[in-house]
XYZ file of C-alpha atoms in Angstrom:
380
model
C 0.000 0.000 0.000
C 1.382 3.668 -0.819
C 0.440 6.832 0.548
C -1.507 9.264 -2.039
C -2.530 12.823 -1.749
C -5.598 13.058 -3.064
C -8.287 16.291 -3.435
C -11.480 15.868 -1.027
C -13.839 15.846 -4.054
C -11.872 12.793 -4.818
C -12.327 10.900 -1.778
C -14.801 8.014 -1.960
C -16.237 5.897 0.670
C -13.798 2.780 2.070
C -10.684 4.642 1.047
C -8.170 4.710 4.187
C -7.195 7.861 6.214
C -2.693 7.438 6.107
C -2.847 10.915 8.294
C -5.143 12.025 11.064
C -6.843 15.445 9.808
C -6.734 18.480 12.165
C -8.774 21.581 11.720
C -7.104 25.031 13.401
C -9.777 26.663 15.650
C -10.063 30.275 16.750
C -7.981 29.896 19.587
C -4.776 28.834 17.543
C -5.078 25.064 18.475
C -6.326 21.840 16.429
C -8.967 19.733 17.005
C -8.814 16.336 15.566
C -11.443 15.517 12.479
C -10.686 12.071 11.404
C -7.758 9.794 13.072
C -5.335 8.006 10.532
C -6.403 4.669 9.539
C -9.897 5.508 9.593
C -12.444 4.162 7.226
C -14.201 7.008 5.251
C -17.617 6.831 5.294
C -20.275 9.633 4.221
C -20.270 10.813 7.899
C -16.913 11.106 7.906
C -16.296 12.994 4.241
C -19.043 15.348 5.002
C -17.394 16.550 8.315
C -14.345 16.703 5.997
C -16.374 19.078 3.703
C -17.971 21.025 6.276
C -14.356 22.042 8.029
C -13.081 22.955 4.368
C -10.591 20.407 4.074
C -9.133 20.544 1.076
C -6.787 17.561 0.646
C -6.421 14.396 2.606
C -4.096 11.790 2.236
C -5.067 7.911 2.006
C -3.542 4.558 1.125
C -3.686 3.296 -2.151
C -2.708 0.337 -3.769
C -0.370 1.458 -6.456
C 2.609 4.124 -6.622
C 1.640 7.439 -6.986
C 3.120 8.882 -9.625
C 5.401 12.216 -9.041
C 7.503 15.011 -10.653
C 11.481 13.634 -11.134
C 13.642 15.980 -8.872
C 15.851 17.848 -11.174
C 17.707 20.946 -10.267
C 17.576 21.359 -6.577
C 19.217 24.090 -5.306
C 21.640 24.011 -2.688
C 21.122 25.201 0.395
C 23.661 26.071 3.300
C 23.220 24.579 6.680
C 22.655 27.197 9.383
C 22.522 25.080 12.401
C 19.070 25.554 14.807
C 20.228 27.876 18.127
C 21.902 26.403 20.700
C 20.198 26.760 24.359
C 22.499 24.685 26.096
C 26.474 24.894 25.914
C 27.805 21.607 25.045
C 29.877 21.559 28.262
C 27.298 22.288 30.570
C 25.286 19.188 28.776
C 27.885 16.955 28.908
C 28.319 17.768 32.505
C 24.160 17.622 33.389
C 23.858 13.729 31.863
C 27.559 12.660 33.246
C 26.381 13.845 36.726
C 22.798 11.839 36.074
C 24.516 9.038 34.620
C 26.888 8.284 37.559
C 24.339 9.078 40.112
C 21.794 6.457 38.518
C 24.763 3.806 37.730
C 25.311 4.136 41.948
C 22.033 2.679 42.029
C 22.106 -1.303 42.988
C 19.546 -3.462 41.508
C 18.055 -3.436 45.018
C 17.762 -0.097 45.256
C 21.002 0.162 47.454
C 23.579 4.035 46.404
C 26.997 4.322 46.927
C 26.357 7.323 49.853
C 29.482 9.167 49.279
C 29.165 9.188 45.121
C 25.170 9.524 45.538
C 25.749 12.643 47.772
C 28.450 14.262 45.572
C 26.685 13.909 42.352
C 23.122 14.946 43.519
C 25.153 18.269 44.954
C 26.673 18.502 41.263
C 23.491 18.176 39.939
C 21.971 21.077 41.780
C 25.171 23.016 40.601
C 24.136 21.866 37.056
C 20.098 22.688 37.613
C 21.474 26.561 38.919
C 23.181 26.887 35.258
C 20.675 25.381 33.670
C 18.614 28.190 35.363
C 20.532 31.016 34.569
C 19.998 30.128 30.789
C 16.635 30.199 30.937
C 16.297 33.306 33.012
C 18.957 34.747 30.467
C 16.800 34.278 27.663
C 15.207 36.817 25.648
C 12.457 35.360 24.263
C 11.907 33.292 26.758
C 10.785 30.174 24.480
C 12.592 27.125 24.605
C 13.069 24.553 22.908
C 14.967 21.074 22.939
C 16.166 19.796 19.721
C 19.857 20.045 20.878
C 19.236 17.962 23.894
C 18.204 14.999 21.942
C 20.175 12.173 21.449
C 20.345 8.288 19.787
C 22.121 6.867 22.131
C 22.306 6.885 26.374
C 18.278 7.879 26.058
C 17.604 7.821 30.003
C 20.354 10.571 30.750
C 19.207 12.953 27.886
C 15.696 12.558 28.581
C 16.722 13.357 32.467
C 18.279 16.457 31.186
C 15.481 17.611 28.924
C 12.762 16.885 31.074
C 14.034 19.159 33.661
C 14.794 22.256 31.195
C 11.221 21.238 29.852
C 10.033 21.465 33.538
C 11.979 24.703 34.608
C 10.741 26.458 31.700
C 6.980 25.477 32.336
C 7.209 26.396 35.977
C 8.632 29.372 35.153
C 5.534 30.505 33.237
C 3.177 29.434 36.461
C 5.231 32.032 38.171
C 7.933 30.187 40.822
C 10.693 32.008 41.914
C 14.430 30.882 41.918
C 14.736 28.774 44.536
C 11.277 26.879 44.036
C 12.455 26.375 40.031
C 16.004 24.942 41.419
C 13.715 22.350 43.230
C 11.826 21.541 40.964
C 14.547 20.948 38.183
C 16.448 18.805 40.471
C 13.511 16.165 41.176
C 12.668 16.754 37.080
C 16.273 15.508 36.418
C 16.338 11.900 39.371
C 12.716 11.483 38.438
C 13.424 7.943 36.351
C 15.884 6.919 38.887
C 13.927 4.007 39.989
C 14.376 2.325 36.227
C 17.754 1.312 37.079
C 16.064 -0.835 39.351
C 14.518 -2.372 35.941
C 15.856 -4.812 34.572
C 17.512 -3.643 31.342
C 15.959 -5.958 28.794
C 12.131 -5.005 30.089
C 12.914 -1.029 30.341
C 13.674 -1.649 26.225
C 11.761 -3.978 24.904
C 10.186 -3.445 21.727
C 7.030 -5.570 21.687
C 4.549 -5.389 24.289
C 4.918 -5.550 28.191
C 3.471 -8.505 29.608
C 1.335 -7.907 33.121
C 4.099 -9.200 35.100
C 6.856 -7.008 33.238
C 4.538 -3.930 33.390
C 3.461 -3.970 36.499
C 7.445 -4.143 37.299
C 7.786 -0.831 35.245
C 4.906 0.830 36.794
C 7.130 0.371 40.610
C 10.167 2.479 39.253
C 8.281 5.895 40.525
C 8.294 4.141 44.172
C 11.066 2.083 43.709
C 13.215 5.305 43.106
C 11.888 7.643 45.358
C 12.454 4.796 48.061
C 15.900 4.244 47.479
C 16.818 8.067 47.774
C 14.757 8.737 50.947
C 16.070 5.412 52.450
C 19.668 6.111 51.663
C 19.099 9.584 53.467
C 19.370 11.600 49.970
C 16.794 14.476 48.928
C 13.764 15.683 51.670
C 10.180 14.645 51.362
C 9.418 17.025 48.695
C 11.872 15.621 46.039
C 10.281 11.886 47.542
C 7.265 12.890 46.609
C 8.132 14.549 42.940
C 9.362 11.451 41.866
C 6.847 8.912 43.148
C 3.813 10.073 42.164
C 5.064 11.581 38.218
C 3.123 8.928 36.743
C -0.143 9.720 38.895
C -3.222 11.004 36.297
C -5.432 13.955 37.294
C -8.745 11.523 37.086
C -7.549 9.538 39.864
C -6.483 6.415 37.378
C -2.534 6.558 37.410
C -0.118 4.820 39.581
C 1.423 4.086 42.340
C -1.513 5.666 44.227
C -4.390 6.783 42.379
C -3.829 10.191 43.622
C -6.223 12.697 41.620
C -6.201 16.240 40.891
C -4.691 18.704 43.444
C -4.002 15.595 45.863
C -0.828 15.258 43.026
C 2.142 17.095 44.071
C 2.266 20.482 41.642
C 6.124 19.088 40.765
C 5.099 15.495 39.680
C 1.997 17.076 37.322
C 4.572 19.278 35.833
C 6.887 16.601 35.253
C 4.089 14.456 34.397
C 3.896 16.533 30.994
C 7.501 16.785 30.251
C 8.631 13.720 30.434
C 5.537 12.022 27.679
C 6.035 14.901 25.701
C 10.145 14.093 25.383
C 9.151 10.240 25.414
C 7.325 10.575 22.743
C 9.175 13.322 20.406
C 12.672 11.246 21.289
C 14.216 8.754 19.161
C 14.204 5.183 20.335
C 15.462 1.830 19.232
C 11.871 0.407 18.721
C 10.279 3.465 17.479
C 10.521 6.706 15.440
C 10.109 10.445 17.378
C 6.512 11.959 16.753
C 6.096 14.832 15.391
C 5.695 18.073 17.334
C 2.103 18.317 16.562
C 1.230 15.217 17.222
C 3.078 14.797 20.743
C 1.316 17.938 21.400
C -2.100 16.311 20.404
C -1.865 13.345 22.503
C -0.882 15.182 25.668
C -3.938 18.021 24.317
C -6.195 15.352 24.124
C -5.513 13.710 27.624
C -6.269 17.422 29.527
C -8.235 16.389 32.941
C -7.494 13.057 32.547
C -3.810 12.730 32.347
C -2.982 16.327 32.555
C -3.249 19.757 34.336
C -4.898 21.851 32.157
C -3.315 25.434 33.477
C 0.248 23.346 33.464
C -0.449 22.217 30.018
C -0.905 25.574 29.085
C 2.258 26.599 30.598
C 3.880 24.268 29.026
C 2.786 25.211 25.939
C 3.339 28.984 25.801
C 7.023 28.318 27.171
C 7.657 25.557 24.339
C 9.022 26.207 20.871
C 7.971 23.293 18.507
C 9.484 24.621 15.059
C 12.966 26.395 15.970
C 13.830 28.870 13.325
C 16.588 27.322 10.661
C 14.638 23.707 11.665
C 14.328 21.645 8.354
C 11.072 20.265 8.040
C 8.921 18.111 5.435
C 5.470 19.509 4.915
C 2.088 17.622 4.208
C 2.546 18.124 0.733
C 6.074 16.193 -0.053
C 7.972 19.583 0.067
C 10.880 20.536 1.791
C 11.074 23.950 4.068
C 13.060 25.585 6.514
C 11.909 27.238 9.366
C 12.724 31.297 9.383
C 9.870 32.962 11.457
C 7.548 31.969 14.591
C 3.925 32.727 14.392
C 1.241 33.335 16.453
C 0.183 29.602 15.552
C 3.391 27.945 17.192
C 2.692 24.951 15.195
C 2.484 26.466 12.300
C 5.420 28.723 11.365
C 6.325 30.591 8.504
C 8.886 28.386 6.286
C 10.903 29.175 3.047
C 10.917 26.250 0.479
C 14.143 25.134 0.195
C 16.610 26.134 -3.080
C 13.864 29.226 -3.673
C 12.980 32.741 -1.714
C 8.979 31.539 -1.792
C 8.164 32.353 1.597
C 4.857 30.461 3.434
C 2.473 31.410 5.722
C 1.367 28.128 7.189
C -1.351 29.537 9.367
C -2.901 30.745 6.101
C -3.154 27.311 4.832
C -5.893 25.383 5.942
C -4.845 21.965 4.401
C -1.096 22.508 4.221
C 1.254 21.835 7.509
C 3.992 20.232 8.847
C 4.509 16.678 8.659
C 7.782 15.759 10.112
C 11.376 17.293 11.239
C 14.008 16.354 9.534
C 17.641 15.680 10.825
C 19.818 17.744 8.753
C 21.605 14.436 8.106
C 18.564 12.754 6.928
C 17.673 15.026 3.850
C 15.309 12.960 1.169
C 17.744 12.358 -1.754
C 18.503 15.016 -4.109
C 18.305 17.888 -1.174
C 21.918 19.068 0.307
C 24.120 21.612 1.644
C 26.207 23.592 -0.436
């Protein structure tokens, strides 16, 4: 089966949905039409028609045929803005990395390196704070924190800028943002208490092997408070991240305000990296996407006002990104909007500049590593 774009007017009942359709709404976000692999029925085409969407795309059973590329311009590589110095991230996921390694597989630290490194890493979260405070614009966003390989340190490191930033925008001062990126950055402590083969397996979890995953909040924040490291606050962070604002998360059902304000903050950083972070089973999703699913989950999995936060602090298309819109073409990012997930983009090898938020059907479909370009597109 191949992917076709076809026109609406085209679309007949039975075909397949190959991309979930989104319509923007007045407020600047996207409510979801049809999800991808749905069957389209008359219902379904005429909601299509009545939200004015212009062009879907569905599976078909033969090759679309396209345009040769001939001719592509080359385009130099002006690297996306670095938030964090190299050093200062190489220092952040050593610190993490030697702290969780001191963890036995019974939950046992080494006291002296355990004490040491979680004082390093409070050096590392006041740095980490002083860029943030430092910038400008005061958007952030995490591209140059990802990483292939060593995924639980990265993720450590980016869900605690991801969590500074968003309690920045509810308002905390210094010292309650230095607390709350340290928990952010042990908060997956307890998976080195995991086995190794479970934390990264690509099929599914069995019962037995998820309900072992689901004990790394308590198993972690046990360790540290019975190996005398962190206070009942930072305890608390880390246990209950995974706890869902209806009352059905883990380890203890907690609901709504009963959930400490650091673990529901954290709670949204660390799905939204998960999920937009490359892993050995499975590709990143998209910005828009990631944002959907934690969007979608609002007063059941999520705070709505931290959401929020999050999302006003949060900068999904980075200018100088490289991305692949819905329509096969190639872009880069050169100017935010009021839209955040939908930026203005230059096609690449030309000076056409494009609105997105003035294109109903036409969007962003994927980053793209500058290393990764489709063939025919390169630097100069």
């Amino acid at each position: 089966m191949f992917v076709s774009k076809i026109n609406l007017s085209e679309a007949e009942v039975g075909m397949k949905l190959a991309e979930s359709v989104y319509f923007p709404t007045n407020t600047g976000q996207f409510m979801l039409v049809a999800r991808k692999l749905a069957a389209l029925d008359e219902k379904t085409i005429n909601m299509l028609r009545h939200h004015d969407i212009q062009e879907i795309e569905v599976y078909a059973k033969t090759r679309p045929t396209t345009t040769d590329i001939d001719d592509i311009k080359k385009e130099e590589h002006v690297p996306i803005k670095t938030i964090i110095e190299e050093k200062l991230k190489v220092e952040a996921v050593e610190n993490v990395k030697q702290l969780f390694n001191s963890v036995t597989p019974d939950g046992n630290l080494n006291k002296t390196t355990a004490y040491q490194c979680v004082k390093n890493i409070e050096g590392v979260v006041g740095d980490l704070l002083n860029v943030i405070s430092n910038d400008a614009g005061e958007i952030f966003h995490i591209y140059d924190l990802k990483a292939y390989d060593e995924y639980t340190y990265h993720h450590s490191l980016s869900v605690s800028v991801l969590s500074m930033a968003t309690g920045r925008a509810l308002g905390m001062d210094d010292e309650m943002v230095l607390r709350l990126g340290s928990a952010a950055m042990l908060h997956d402590i307890g998976k080195q208490m995991i086995p190794p083969e479970i934390i990264n397996k690509k099929g599914k979890l069995t019962d037995p092997e998820f309900n072992l995953v689901k004990n790394h909040p308590s198993r972690g924040a046990d360790s540290l408070r019975d190996n005398g490291v962190g206070d009942e606050e930072l305890w608390g962070a880390i246990r209950h991240h995974h706890e869902k604002i209806d009352g059905s998360g883990y380890p203890n059902k907690l609901s709504g305000e009963e959930i400490p304000l650091f673990s529901r903050i954290i709670a949204v950083a660390d799905v939204y990296d998960a999920i937009t972070s490359y892993r050995s089973y499975r590709s990143p999703m998209p910005p828009l996407d990631a944002f959907n699913v934690i969007f979608e989950d609002i007063n059941t999995s999520f705070d709505y006002n931290i959401t929020k936060a999050f999302y006003e602090k949060l900068e999904f298309y980075p200018i100088n990104s490289i991305v692949e819109l819905n329509d096969g073409k190639i872009a880069i990012v050169v100017q935010a909007s009021n839209w955040k997930l939908r930026p203005i983009v230059r096609l690449w090898g030309s000076d056409e500049i494009v609105v997105l938020s003035s294109h109903k059907s036409l969007g962003i479909k994927r980053i793209i590593n500058a290393t990764e370009l489709p063939e025919g597109y390169e630097f100069v």
